[in-house]
Amino acid sequence: MNELPFRHVAIVVFGASGDLAKKMTYPALFSLMANNMLPKDRTHFIGAARSKYKMEDFHKKISSGIKSSDQQVLSKFLEKCPYISLSAYDDGPSYQRLDSEIAKLESQSTGSGKNLRVYYIALPPSVFGDVSENLRKYAWHKEGINRIIVEKPYGKDYQSAKVLSNKLASLFTEEEVFRIDHYLGKDSVKSVLPLRFGANPFLSSTWSREHVQYVTVNFKEAFGAEGRGGYFDEFGIIRDVMQNHLMQWIILAGMERPNSLSVKDIHQAKLKFINDCRPVRPSDVIIGQYTASSKDPNKKAYKDDETVKKDSKASTFATAVLYIDNDRWRDVPFVIRCGKALDETRAELTLHYKTPPDSLFPSESGRTGTTFTIRDHPEKSHVLTATTKKPGRGFTVLNAPLSIDFSNPKYTDSYVPTAYEVLIYDAVRGDHTWFVPREEAEEAWRVWDDAIKNSESRNPLKYEYGSEGPKEEKDLLKQLGVEFETGEGRTVDVAKVIGDGGRVQTFAKEP
């Protein structure tokens, strides 16, 4: 561990009683401490929320999301996790109590340097303003270092994002604000940069419209919105996944080469790409909502969730088409699918390459040739399909996968942090590289605003829990000439009889 130059580190989790804190935030904090990424003797993790908890009950709640075989290590972690119950998010005395608790912990530290306070705000945008104002007024360390991590969704649309930005800017410097999108902590997403701009000329020289027919992003979850119905009713899946997580993956896959790997240059290249994106047209969006499974009585319809309105139009599935107005990507569709309660869990970005017009081994009609996939789930891998001959009689052409599976121990360190661990640690260190700057956060809404507002006025198409999604999606994909399959293992059942100087003379069925 690189020694952190702080006398004491206080990480305050707002929304500590929520689902995200239990499943993601506290497990990440525990792992950072257990793997010696944070100084154990001078770091505390303070929970803050409106829920009333006895300390024992709070510790029981957050420990239920932590996987640890060492109870002694877990117990020591919980000793560093006090909880403050806030009367309300706009209640000044509550923040004064929070400040007093942090100050008491800081006074007990024996470290050197300045004190660091990191406030992690995992709350609805509607309360960001109250929380920010009270933090700045009552709990901002006047002589130490302060940082605020803002969890998505960053507003609900372009206008609300601007309002939120202005509010934060009136209270904090941009250096103090860290807008988190956990997809930017994923190795599968970050790997796009070295794949494109590293020593891989076979990729970098073909990463454009001259060679790529279309790009797909396929995000599927086999589970529904159980327990999050109230959230989905307000935000829907385009806001929840497509406008932020998947958009970040697309930005890195589509942007031009930054001048350097500095924070400023990477952020400028990302913003340039977003500015080149056309607003997504409502006519290029399919939305759906899942109904109950006909096979499994436990897989209930979205509207069967007691936290969901019975007349809800919230989308749990969407497929959208994004176009980029620049020389690299003009007329290349980026087709994005995301959905809950589908037939599998999968997350991958794929470039579908054109078949050269003079190819001696053309692909099947309507299909692309080579594909290159960056996969995050079900396994973390890179897969390039290459056209070759299938062993055996005749001359059957095979799309064979050339793959790197990162579950192989030779490719990984002994400690592989989760995306949340990576980003929380970066925020502690003050590194903004993999966080979203203000202008980028606002401009991303400009791309999606029209599509989101239109989708909220439409009745979502129905699809059964456990299916592939709305059947109507196939019409859109057919119109675009797009398929999400990567072609791994696909064969063409036509033998090419080769002779006369290597020219293809005839086509014949394989004997």
Short mmCIF file of C-alpha atoms in Angstrom, two decimals:
data_model
loop_
_atom_site.label_atom_id
_atom_site.label_comp_id
_atom_site.label_asym_id
_atom_site.label_seq_id
_atom_site.Cartn_x
_atom_site.Cartn_y
_atom_site.Cartn_z
CA MET A 1 0.00 0.00 0.00
CA ASN A 2 1.21 3.50 -0.80
CA GLU A 3 1.05 5.35 2.51
CA LEU A 4 -1.75 7.89 2.40
CA PRO A 5 -0.61 11.32 3.64
CA PHE A 6 -3.48 11.91 6.07
CA ARG A 7 -3.68 12.13 9.82
CA HIS A 8 -7.12 10.54 9.78
CA VAL A 9 -9.51 9.36 7.04
CA ALA A 10 -13.28 9.63 7.62
CA ILE A 11 -15.53 8.17 4.93
CA VAL A 12 -19.15 9.16 5.58
CA VAL A 13 -21.82 7.13 3.79
CA PHE A 14 -25.10 9.00 3.33
CA GLY A 15 -27.91 6.55 2.59
CA ALA A 16 -26.18 3.99 4.84
CA SER A 17 -29.44 2.16 5.51
CA GLY A 18 -30.10 1.63 1.79
CA ASP A 19 -29.67 -1.28 -0.58
CA LEU A 20 -26.62 0.14 -2.38
CA ALA A 21 -24.77 0.66 0.90
CA LYS A 22 -25.41 -2.90 2.04
CA LYS A 23 -24.62 -4.60 -1.27
CA MET A 24 -21.85 -2.42 -2.68
CA THR A 25 -20.50 0.42 -0.56
CA TYR A 26 -19.79 -1.27 2.77
CA PRO A 27 -18.44 -4.48 1.18
CA ALA A 28 -16.07 -2.27 -0.83
CA LEU A 29 -14.97 -0.37 2.28
CA PHE A 30 -14.44 -3.64 4.16
CA SER A 31 -12.31 -5.06 1.35
CA LEU A 32 -10.20 -1.89 1.13
CA MET A 33 -9.45 -2.14 4.83
CA ALA A 34 -8.92 -5.93 4.83
CA ASN A 35 -6.46 -5.61 1.93
CA ASN A 36 -4.53 -2.81 3.65
CA MET A 37 -5.47 -0.16 1.09
CA LEU A 38 -6.59 2.17 3.89
CA PRO A 39 -4.75 2.73 7.19
CA LYS A 40 -6.55 0.51 9.70
CA ASP A 41 -5.50 2.48 12.75
CA ARG A 42 -6.74 5.87 11.50
CA THR A 43 -9.73 5.27 9.21
CA HIS A 44 -13.42 5.24 10.15
CA PHE A 45 -16.57 4.62 8.09
CA ILE A 46 -19.50 6.65 9.44
CA GLY A 47 -23.00 5.75 8.34
CA ALA A 48 -25.66 8.46 8.10
CA ALA A 49 -29.36 8.13 7.23
CA ARG A 50 -32.81 9.01 8.56
CA SER A 51 -33.56 5.45 9.72
CA LYS A 52 -33.41 4.82 13.46
CA TYR A 53 -30.93 2.06 14.31
CA LYS A 54 -29.27 0.75 17.41
CA MET A 55 -25.58 0.28 16.65
CA GLU A 56 -25.89 -3.48 16.96
CA ASP A 57 -28.74 -3.59 14.44
CA PHE A 58 -26.91 -1.34 11.99
CA HIS A 59 -23.81 -3.53 12.16
CA LYS A 60 -25.96 -6.61 11.60
CA LYS A 61 -27.50 -5.00 8.51
CA ILE A 62 -24.26 -3.95 6.80
CA SER A 63 -22.41 -7.16 7.72
CA SER A 64 -25.10 -9.20 5.95
CA GLY A 65 -23.73 -7.90 2.64
CA ILE A 66 -20.07 -8.62 3.46
CA LYS A 67 -18.49 -11.95 2.56
CA SER A 68 -15.76 -12.77 5.06
CA SER A 69 -14.50 -16.04 6.47
CA ASP A 70 -12.55 -14.19 9.16
CA GLN A 71 -14.92 -13.00 11.86
CA GLN A 72 -12.11 -11.26 13.74
CA VAL A 73 -11.34 -9.03 10.74
CA LEU A 74 -15.06 -8.32 10.26
CA SER A 75 -15.49 -7.44 13.94
CA LYS A 76 -12.58 -4.98 13.80
CA PHE A 77 -14.12 -3.39 10.70
CA LEU A 78 -17.51 -2.99 12.40
CA GLU A 79 -15.82 -1.29 15.35
CA LYS A 80 -14.85 1.43 12.87
CA CYS A 81 -18.42 1.86 11.58
CA PRO A 82 -20.43 4.23 13.81
CA TYR A 83 -23.90 5.32 12.75
CA ILE A 84 -25.58 8.72 12.98
CA SER A 85 -29.36 8.97 12.64
CA LEU A 86 -30.40 12.22 10.95
CA SER A 87 -33.70 13.78 11.97
CA ALA A 88 -34.06 15.03 8.39
CA TYR A 89 -31.74 15.77 5.49
CA ASP A 90 -32.34 19.51 5.99
CA ASP A 91 -31.90 19.41 9.77
CA GLY A 92 -28.84 21.46 10.77
CA PRO A 93 -28.41 20.01 14.31
CA SER A 94 -28.13 16.51 12.78
CA TYR A 95 -25.10 17.63 10.78
CA GLN A 96 -23.63 19.29 13.87
CA ARG A 97 -23.86 15.91 15.65
CA LEU A 98 -22.20 14.28 12.64
CA ASP A 99 -19.40 16.85 12.70
CA SER A 100 -18.86 16.27 16.43
CA GLU A 101 -18.64 12.50 15.92
CA ILE A 102 -16.05 12.88 13.16
CA ALA A 103 -14.06 15.44 15.14
CA LYS A 104 -13.94 13.06 18.14
CA LEU A 105 -12.52 10.28 15.96
CA GLU A 106 -10.01 12.68 14.39
CA SER A 107 -8.80 13.83 17.81
CA GLN A 108 -7.96 10.23 18.74
CA SER A 109 -5.76 9.68 15.68
CA THR A 110 -1.99 9.49 16.07
CA GLY A 111 -1.21 10.01 12.39
CA SER A 112 0.46 13.01 10.77
CA GLY A 113 -0.69 15.33 8.01
CA LYS A 114 -4.15 16.78 7.44
CA ASN A 115 -7.46 15.12 8.20
CA LEU A 116 -9.47 13.88 5.20
CA ARG A 117 -13.25 13.74 5.07
CA VAL A 118 -14.93 11.96 2.14
CA TYR A 119 -18.71 12.31 1.99
CA TYR A 120 -20.34 9.61 -0.16
CA ILE A 121 -23.84 10.76 -1.19
CA ALA A 122 -25.95 7.78 -2.28
CA LEU A 123 -29.31 9.54 -2.12
CA PRO A 124 -32.05 10.67 -4.55
CA PRO A 125 -31.21 13.88 -6.46
CA SER A 126 -34.15 15.59 -4.74
CA VAL A 127 -32.21 15.81 -1.46
CA PHE A 128 -28.72 16.55 -2.86
CA GLY A 129 -29.24 20.27 -2.34
CA ASP A 130 -30.22 20.02 1.34
CA VAL A 131 -27.43 17.56 2.13
CA SER A 132 -24.80 19.62 0.31
CA GLU A 133 -25.79 22.89 1.99
CA ASN A 134 -25.74 21.40 5.46
CA LEU A 135 -22.48 19.57 4.93
CA ARG A 136 -20.81 22.77 3.76
CA LYS A 137 -22.25 24.77 6.64
CA TYR A 138 -21.83 22.35 9.55
CA ALA A 139 -19.46 19.46 8.70
CA TRP A 140 -16.86 20.80 6.28
CA HIS A 141 -13.39 20.57 7.85
CA LYS A 142 -12.03 24.11 7.77
CA GLU A 143 -8.38 23.09 8.13
CA GLY A 144 -8.47 19.63 6.57
CA ILE A 145 -9.25 18.19 3.13
CA ASN A 146 -12.86 17.55 2.09
CA ARG A 147 -14.26 15.57 -0.84
CA ILE A 148 -17.80 14.70 -1.88
CA ILE A 149 -18.72 11.65 -3.97
CA VAL A 150 -22.03 12.06 -5.82
CA GLU A 151 -23.75 8.82 -6.81
CA LYS A 152 -25.95 8.55 -9.89
CA PRO A 153 -28.52 9.43 -11.10
CA TYR A 154 -27.04 12.88 -11.62
CA GLY A 155 -30.38 14.60 -12.05
CA LYS A 156 -33.31 13.34 -14.12
CA ASP A 157 -32.69 15.29 -17.32
CA TYR A 158 -30.46 18.00 -18.80
CA GLN A 159 -32.20 20.85 -16.98
CA SER A 160 -32.16 19.22 -13.53
CA ALA A 161 -28.52 18.22 -14.04
CA LYS A 162 -27.66 21.86 -14.74
CA VAL A 163 -29.51 22.94 -11.59
CA LEU A 164 -27.65 20.33 -9.54
CA SER A 165 -24.32 21.38 -11.07
CA ASN A 166 -24.96 25.02 -10.22
CA LYS A 167 -25.90 24.07 -6.67
CA LEU A 168 -22.74 22.03 -6.15
CA ALA A 169 -20.60 24.72 -7.80
CA SER A 170 -21.94 27.32 -5.38
CA LEU A 171 -20.75 25.23 -2.44
CA PHE A 172 -17.70 23.26 -3.58
CA THR A 173 -14.82 23.49 -6.02
CA GLU A 174 -14.80 21.08 -8.95
CA GLU A 175 -11.70 19.48 -7.42
CA GLU A 176 -13.76 18.56 -4.35
CA VAL A 177 -16.58 16.89 -6.33
CA PHE A 178 -16.34 13.28 -7.55
CA ARG A 179 -19.31 12.16 -9.70
CA ILE A 180 -19.16 8.40 -9.56
CA ASP A 181 -20.25 5.90 -12.21
CA HIS A 182 -19.10 2.47 -11.10
CA TYR A 183 -18.75 1.27 -14.70
CA LEU A 184 -15.68 3.51 -14.92
CA GLY A 185 -14.11 1.35 -12.21
CA LYS A 186 -14.55 -1.85 -14.21
CA ASP A 187 -11.51 -3.39 -15.86
CA SER A 188 -13.67 -4.45 -18.82
CA VAL A 189 -14.53 -0.80 -19.50
CA LYS A 190 -11.09 0.64 -18.78
CA SER A 191 -9.44 -1.97 -21.01
CA VAL A 192 -10.82 -0.16 -24.07
CA LEU A 193 -8.05 2.44 -23.78
CA PRO A 194 -5.02 0.11 -24.05
CA LEU A 195 -6.82 -2.05 -26.63
CA ARG A 196 -7.37 0.97 -28.86
CA PHE A 197 -4.38 3.15 -28.13
CA GLY A 198 -1.77 0.57 -27.13
CA ALA A 199 0.49 -1.52 -29.37
CA ASN A 200 -2.43 -3.25 -31.14
CA PRO A 201 -2.31 -1.99 -34.74
CA PHE A 202 -4.66 -4.73 -35.98
CA LEU A 203 -7.35 -3.15 -33.77
CA SER A 204 -6.52 0.56 -33.85
CA SER A 205 -6.22 0.65 -37.65
CA THR A 206 -9.66 -0.92 -38.15
CA TRP A 207 -11.58 0.88 -35.37
CA SER A 208 -13.70 3.09 -37.65
CA ARG A 209 -16.56 3.21 -40.15
CA GLU A 210 -14.30 2.04 -42.99
CA HIS A 211 -14.20 -1.40 -41.36
CA VAL A 212 -16.97 -1.51 -38.72
CA GLN A 213 -20.55 -2.10 -39.86
CA TYR A 214 -22.15 -1.49 -36.46
CA VAL A 215 -21.44 -1.62 -32.71
CA THR A 216 -23.64 -3.34 -30.13
CA VAL A 217 -23.82 -3.06 -26.37
CA ASN A 218 -25.74 -5.92 -24.79
CA PHE A 219 -26.68 -5.58 -21.11
CA LYS A 220 -29.06 -8.25 -19.82
CA GLU A 221 -30.06 -9.27 -16.31
CA ALA A 222 -31.88 -12.50 -15.52
CA PHE A 223 -33.45 -10.97 -12.40
CA GLY A 224 -36.17 -8.35 -12.14
CA ALA A 225 -36.51 -5.06 -10.25
CA GLU A 226 -37.62 -6.81 -7.06
CA GLY A 227 -37.39 -4.39 -4.15
CA ARG A 228 -36.47 -1.46 -6.41
CA GLY A 229 -39.87 -0.89 -7.93
CA GLY A 230 -40.29 2.55 -6.39
CA TYR A 231 -36.97 3.65 -7.86
CA PHE A 232 -37.75 2.22 -11.29
CA ASP A 233 -41.16 3.86 -11.35
CA GLU A 234 -39.45 7.23 -11.06
CA PHE A 235 -36.38 6.67 -13.25
CA GLY A 236 -36.83 3.71 -15.64
CA ILE A 237 -34.09 1.66 -17.20
CA ILE A 238 -32.80 4.24 -19.71
CA ARG A 239 -31.91 6.60 -16.86
CA ASP A 240 -30.76 3.73 -14.64
CA VAL A 241 -28.35 2.01 -17.05
CA MET A 242 -28.27 3.33 -20.60
CA GLN A 243 -27.71 7.07 -20.12
CA ASN A 244 -24.78 6.53 -17.75
CA HIS A 245 -23.17 3.08 -17.38
CA LEU A 246 -23.48 1.93 -20.98
CA MET A 247 -22.87 5.42 -22.33
CA GLN A 248 -19.52 5.50 -20.54
CA TRP A 249 -18.51 2.26 -22.25
CA ILE A 250 -19.53 3.68 -25.62
CA ILE A 251 -17.68 6.95 -25.01
CA LEU A 252 -14.39 5.14 -24.38
CA ALA A 253 -14.98 2.88 -27.38
CA GLY A 254 -15.81 5.78 -29.67
CA MET A 255 -13.71 8.76 -28.62
CA GLU A 256 -10.60 9.97 -30.42
CA ARG A 257 -7.14 9.34 -29.06
CA PRO A 258 -6.45 11.72 -26.14
CA ASN A 259 -3.26 13.78 -26.37
CA SER A 260 -1.99 12.04 -23.25
CA LEU A 261 -3.24 9.96 -20.33
CA SER A 262 -3.62 13.02 -18.12
CA VAL A 263 -6.97 13.61 -16.42
CA LYS A 264 -7.54 16.76 -18.50
CA ASP A 265 -6.80 15.14 -21.87
CA ILE A 266 -8.91 12.04 -21.20
CA HIS A 267 -11.86 14.16 -20.08
CA GLN A 268 -11.53 16.45 -23.12
CA ALA A 269 -11.54 13.48 -25.52
CA LYS A 270 -14.64 12.06 -23.83
CA LEU A 271 -16.48 15.38 -23.98
CA LYS A 272 -15.62 15.82 -27.68
CA PHE A 273 -17.23 12.45 -28.44
CA ILE A 274 -20.40 13.31 -26.49
CA ASN A 275 -20.66 16.59 -28.36
CA ASP A 276 -20.50 14.61 -31.63
CA CYS A 277 -23.40 12.37 -30.59
CA ARG A 278 -26.78 13.09 -32.16
CA PRO A 279 -29.70 13.20 -29.74
CA VAL A 280 -31.30 9.75 -29.78
CA ARG A 281 -34.54 9.85 -31.77
CA PRO A 282 -37.65 8.52 -30.01
CA SER A 283 -38.43 6.49 -33.15
CA ASP A 284 -35.12 4.66 -32.62
CA VAL A 285 -36.11 3.41 -29.17
CA ILE A 286 -38.03 0.28 -28.16
CA ILE A 287 -39.19 0.06 -24.54
CA GLY A 288 -40.73 -2.85 -22.63
CA GLN A 289 -41.97 -4.00 -19.25
CA TYR A 290 -41.90 -7.59 -18.06
CA THR A 291 -44.97 -9.67 -17.23
CA ALA A 292 -45.11 -12.78 -15.06
CA SER A 293 -43.40 -15.97 -16.15
CA SER A 294 -45.70 -18.69 -17.46
CA LYS A 295 -43.23 -21.31 -16.20
CA ASP A 296 -42.13 -20.11 -12.76
CA PRO A 297 -44.72 -18.71 -10.31
CA ASN A 298 -41.94 -17.01 -8.32
CA LYS A 299 -41.03 -14.81 -11.29
CA LYS A 300 -43.76 -12.25 -11.02
CA ALA A 301 -44.66 -9.31 -13.21
CA TYR A 302 -43.10 -5.91 -12.60
CA LYS A 303 -46.50 -4.53 -11.57
CA ASP A 304 -46.92 -7.34 -9.02
CA ASP A 305 -44.22 -5.69 -6.90
CA GLU A 306 -46.04 -3.98 -4.03
CA THR A 307 -43.75 -0.93 -4.36
CA VAL A 308 -44.91 -0.36 -7.96
CA LYS A 309 -47.95 1.61 -9.10
CA LYS A 310 -50.55 -0.63 -10.71
CA ASP A 311 -50.78 1.66 -13.75
CA SER A 312 -47.00 2.06 -14.03
CA LYS A 313 -45.52 2.76 -17.47
CA ALA A 314 -41.94 2.37 -16.23
CA SER A 315 -39.64 0.65 -18.69
CA THR A 316 -37.60 -2.35 -17.57
CA PHE A 317 -36.25 -2.98 -21.08
CA ALA A 318 -34.97 -0.70 -23.82
CA THR A 319 -33.16 -0.94 -27.13
CA ALA A 320 -31.91 2.30 -28.66
CA VAL A 321 -29.85 3.42 -31.64
CA LEU A 322 -27.18 6.10 -31.29
CA TYR A 323 -25.43 7.85 -34.20
CA ILE A 324 -22.22 9.85 -34.11
CA ASP A 325 -21.62 12.84 -36.39
CA ASN A 326 -17.89 12.65 -36.97
CA ASP A 327 -15.52 11.25 -39.58
CA ARG A 328 -14.74 8.10 -37.64
CA TRP A 329 -18.28 6.88 -36.98
CA ARG A 330 -20.66 8.66 -39.37
CA ASP A 331 -23.58 6.33 -40.34
CA VAL A 332 -22.40 3.53 -38.03
CA PRO A 333 -25.26 2.61 -35.67
CA PHE A 334 -24.42 2.01 -32.02
CA VAL A 335 -27.23 -0.31 -30.94
CA ILE A 336 -27.73 -0.53 -27.18
CA ARG A 337 -29.90 -3.05 -25.40
CA CYS A 338 -30.54 -3.24 -21.67
CA GLY A 339 -33.17 -5.10 -19.75
CA LYS A 340 -34.24 -6.86 -16.59
CA ALA A 341 -35.96 -10.23 -16.14
CA LEU A 342 -34.47 -11.60 -19.37
CA ASP A 343 -33.22 -15.05 -20.37
CA GLU A 344 -29.65 -14.55 -19.13
CA THR A 345 -27.25 -12.15 -17.45
CA ARG A 346 -24.75 -10.64 -19.89
CA ALA A 347 -22.75 -7.44 -20.37
CA GLU A 348 -20.59 -6.91 -23.46
CA LEU A 349 -19.61 -4.43 -26.14
CA THR A 350 -19.03 -5.80 -29.66
CA LEU A 351 -17.64 -4.35 -32.87
CA HIS A 352 -19.17 -6.11 -35.89
CA TYR A 353 -16.79 -5.81 -38.84
CA LYS A 354 -17.71 -5.58 -42.49
CA THR A 355 -16.84 -8.41 -44.81
CA PRO A 356 -14.43 -7.02 -47.44
CA PRO A 357 -16.17 -6.86 -50.82
CA ASP A 358 -13.36 -8.82 -52.49
CA SER A 359 -13.27 -11.55 -49.84
CA LEU A 360 -12.87 -15.06 -51.29
CA PHE A 361 -14.85 -16.33 -48.32
CA PRO A 362 -17.84 -14.02 -47.94
CA SER A 363 -20.02 -14.32 -44.84
CA GLU A 364 -23.59 -15.52 -44.97
CA SER A 365 -26.04 -13.07 -46.51
CA GLY A 366 -26.95 -10.33 -44.08
CA ARG A 367 -24.26 -11.26 -41.54
CA THR A 368 -21.08 -9.45 -40.64
CA GLY A 369 -17.74 -11.18 -40.69
CA THR A 370 -15.29 -10.80 -37.83
CA THR A 371 -16.45 -9.55 -34.45
CA PHE A 372 -14.47 -8.25 -31.49
CA THR A 373 -16.12 -8.44 -28.07
CA ILE A 374 -15.14 -6.92 -24.74
CA ARG A 375 -17.14 -8.92 -22.23
CA ASP A 376 -17.76 -8.17 -18.56
CA HIS A 377 -20.29 -10.92 -17.91
CA PRO A 378 -20.80 -13.92 -17.69
CA GLU A 379 -16.99 -13.94 -17.72
CA LYS A 380 -14.45 -11.18 -18.14
CA SER A 381 -12.87 -11.75 -21.53
CA HIS A 382 -11.84 -10.37 -24.91
CA VAL A 383 -13.01 -12.43 -27.89
CA LEU A 384 -12.00 -11.93 -31.53
CA THR A 385 -13.68 -14.18 -34.09
CA ALA A 386 -11.49 -15.11 -37.04
CA THR A 387 -12.56 -16.78 -40.27
CA THR A 388 -10.71 -20.05 -40.81
CA LYS A 389 -11.23 -23.53 -42.20
CA LYS A 390 -13.08 -26.07 -40.13
CA PRO A 391 -10.98 -29.25 -39.81
CA GLY A 392 -12.33 -32.13 -41.87
CA ARG A 393 -13.36 -32.92 -45.40
CA GLY A 394 -14.53 -30.26 -47.76
CA PHE A 395 -13.99 -26.57 -47.13
CA THR A 396 -16.44 -25.38 -44.49
CA VAL A 397 -15.63 -21.90 -43.21
CA LEU A 398 -15.71 -21.41 -39.45
CA ASN A 399 -15.82 -18.26 -37.30
CA ALA A 400 -13.45 -19.38 -34.56
CA PRO A 401 -13.03 -17.40 -31.32
CA LEU A 402 -9.57 -16.24 -30.31
CA SER A 403 -10.15 -15.40 -26.67
CA ILE A 404 -8.52 -14.22 -23.48
CA ASP A 405 -10.37 -15.31 -20.33
CA PHE A 406 -9.32 -13.11 -17.41
CA SER A 407 -10.46 -15.68 -14.86
CA ASN A 408 -7.16 -17.39 -15.67
CA PRO A 409 -4.88 -16.74 -12.65
CA LYS A 410 -1.91 -15.84 -14.83
CA TYR A 411 -3.72 -12.67 -15.95
CA THR A 412 -4.77 -11.42 -12.50
CA ASP A 413 -3.24 -10.21 -9.26
CA SER A 414 -3.94 -11.95 -5.98
CA TYR A 415 -6.16 -9.02 -5.02
CA VAL A 416 -8.60 -7.81 -7.68
CA PRO A 417 -10.67 -4.92 -6.30
CA THR A 418 -14.28 -4.35 -7.32
CA ALA A 419 -15.26 -1.26 -9.29
CA TYR A 420 -16.48 0.47 -6.14
CA GLU A 421 -13.24 -0.28 -4.31
CA VAL A 422 -11.23 1.19 -7.17
CA LEU A 423 -13.23 4.39 -7.34
CA ILE A 424 -13.53 4.99 -3.60
CA TYR A 425 -9.76 4.56 -3.29
CA ASP A 426 -9.22 6.94 -6.22
CA ALA A 427 -11.41 9.53 -4.49
CA VAL A 428 -9.42 9.16 -1.28
CA ARG A 429 -6.25 9.78 -3.29
CA GLY A 430 -7.86 12.71 -5.12
CA ASP A 431 -7.58 11.14 -8.60
CA HIS A 432 -10.40 12.36 -10.92
CA THR A 433 -9.43 10.26 -13.97
CA TRP A 434 -12.29 7.77 -13.74
CA PHE A 435 -14.94 10.15 -12.46
CA VAL A 436 -17.35 12.22 -14.54
CA PRO A 437 -16.62 15.96 -14.81
CA ARG A 438 -19.43 18.51 -14.72
CA GLU A 439 -19.80 19.29 -18.42
CA GLU A 440 -19.71 15.63 -19.43
CA ALA A 441 -22.40 14.76 -16.88
CA GLU A 442 -24.66 17.48 -18.26
CA GLU A 443 -24.06 16.83 -21.96
CA ALA A 444 -24.82 13.11 -21.61
CA TRP A 445 -28.38 14.10 -20.73
CA ARG A 446 -28.66 16.19 -23.91
CA VAL A 447 -28.15 13.03 -25.95
CA TRP A 448 -30.93 11.13 -24.17
CA ASP A 449 -33.49 13.73 -23.05
CA ASP A 450 -35.89 13.49 -26.00
CA ALA A 451 -35.87 9.69 -26.02
CA ILE A 452 -36.50 9.48 -22.27
CA LYS A 453 -39.35 12.00 -22.21
CA ASN A 454 -41.03 10.35 -25.19
CA SER A 455 -40.69 6.87 -23.68
CA GLU A 456 -42.42 8.01 -20.49
CA SER A 457 -45.53 8.94 -22.46
CA ARG A 458 -45.74 5.56 -24.23
CA ASN A 459 -47.14 2.25 -23.08
CA PRO A 460 -44.20 -0.16 -22.82
CA LEU A 461 -44.31 -3.35 -24.87
CA LYS A 462 -44.86 -6.50 -22.86
CA TYR A 463 -42.42 -9.37 -22.55
CA GLU A 464 -42.46 -12.43 -20.35
CA TYR A 465 -40.09 -12.78 -17.39
CA GLY A 466 -37.25 -15.03 -18.60
CA SER A 467 -37.72 -14.28 -22.31
CA GLU A 468 -35.42 -12.48 -24.76
CA GLY A 469 -37.45 -9.28 -24.48
CA PRO A 470 -40.25 -7.73 -26.56
CA LYS A 471 -40.75 -9.50 -29.87
CA GLU A 472 -41.09 -6.12 -31.58
CA GLU A 473 -37.37 -5.53 -31.05
CA LYS A 474 -36.67 -7.93 -33.90
CA ASP A 475 -38.36 -5.55 -36.36
CA LEU A 476 -36.03 -2.70 -35.40
CA LEU A 477 -32.95 -4.92 -35.60
CA LYS A 478 -34.03 -6.32 -38.97
CA GLN A 479 -34.54 -2.81 -40.31
CA LEU A 480 -30.99 -1.90 -39.25
CA GLY A 481 -29.46 -5.20 -40.37
CA VAL A 482 -28.19 -5.75 -36.84
CA GLU A 483 -27.84 -8.81 -34.64
CA PHE A 484 -26.40 -8.98 -31.15
CA GLU A 485 -24.87 -12.43 -31.52
CA THR A 486 -21.08 -12.37 -31.85
CA GLY A 487 -20.85 -15.25 -34.32
CA GLU A 488 -18.57 -17.38 -32.17
CA GLY A 489 -18.48 -20.88 -33.63
CA ARG A 490 -20.71 -20.00 -36.62
CA THR A 491 -20.11 -22.10 -39.74
CA VAL A 492 -21.03 -21.64 -43.39
CA ASP A 493 -22.22 -24.93 -44.89
CA VAL A 494 -20.78 -24.28 -48.32
CA ALA A 495 -17.55 -25.81 -49.60
CA LYS A 496 -15.40 -23.74 -51.89
CA VAL A 497 -13.63 -25.79 -54.57
CA ILE A 498 -10.35 -24.02 -55.10
CA GLY A 499 -8.13 -24.29 -58.14
CA ASP A 500 -6.81 -22.51 -61.22
CA GLY A 501 -4.32 -20.27 -59.50
CA GLY A 502 -6.31 -19.96 -56.26
CA ARG A 503 -9.48 -18.50 -57.74
CA VAL A 504 -12.83 -19.72 -56.47
CA GLN A 505 -14.32 -21.74 -59.33
CA THR A 506 -17.58 -23.20 -57.99
CA PHE A 507 -19.68 -23.55 -54.86
CA ALA A 508 -20.78 -26.99 -53.79
CA LYS A 509 -22.36 -28.58 -50.75
CA GLU A 510 -19.81 -30.22 -48.48
CA PRO A 511 -19.55 -33.94 -49.35
#
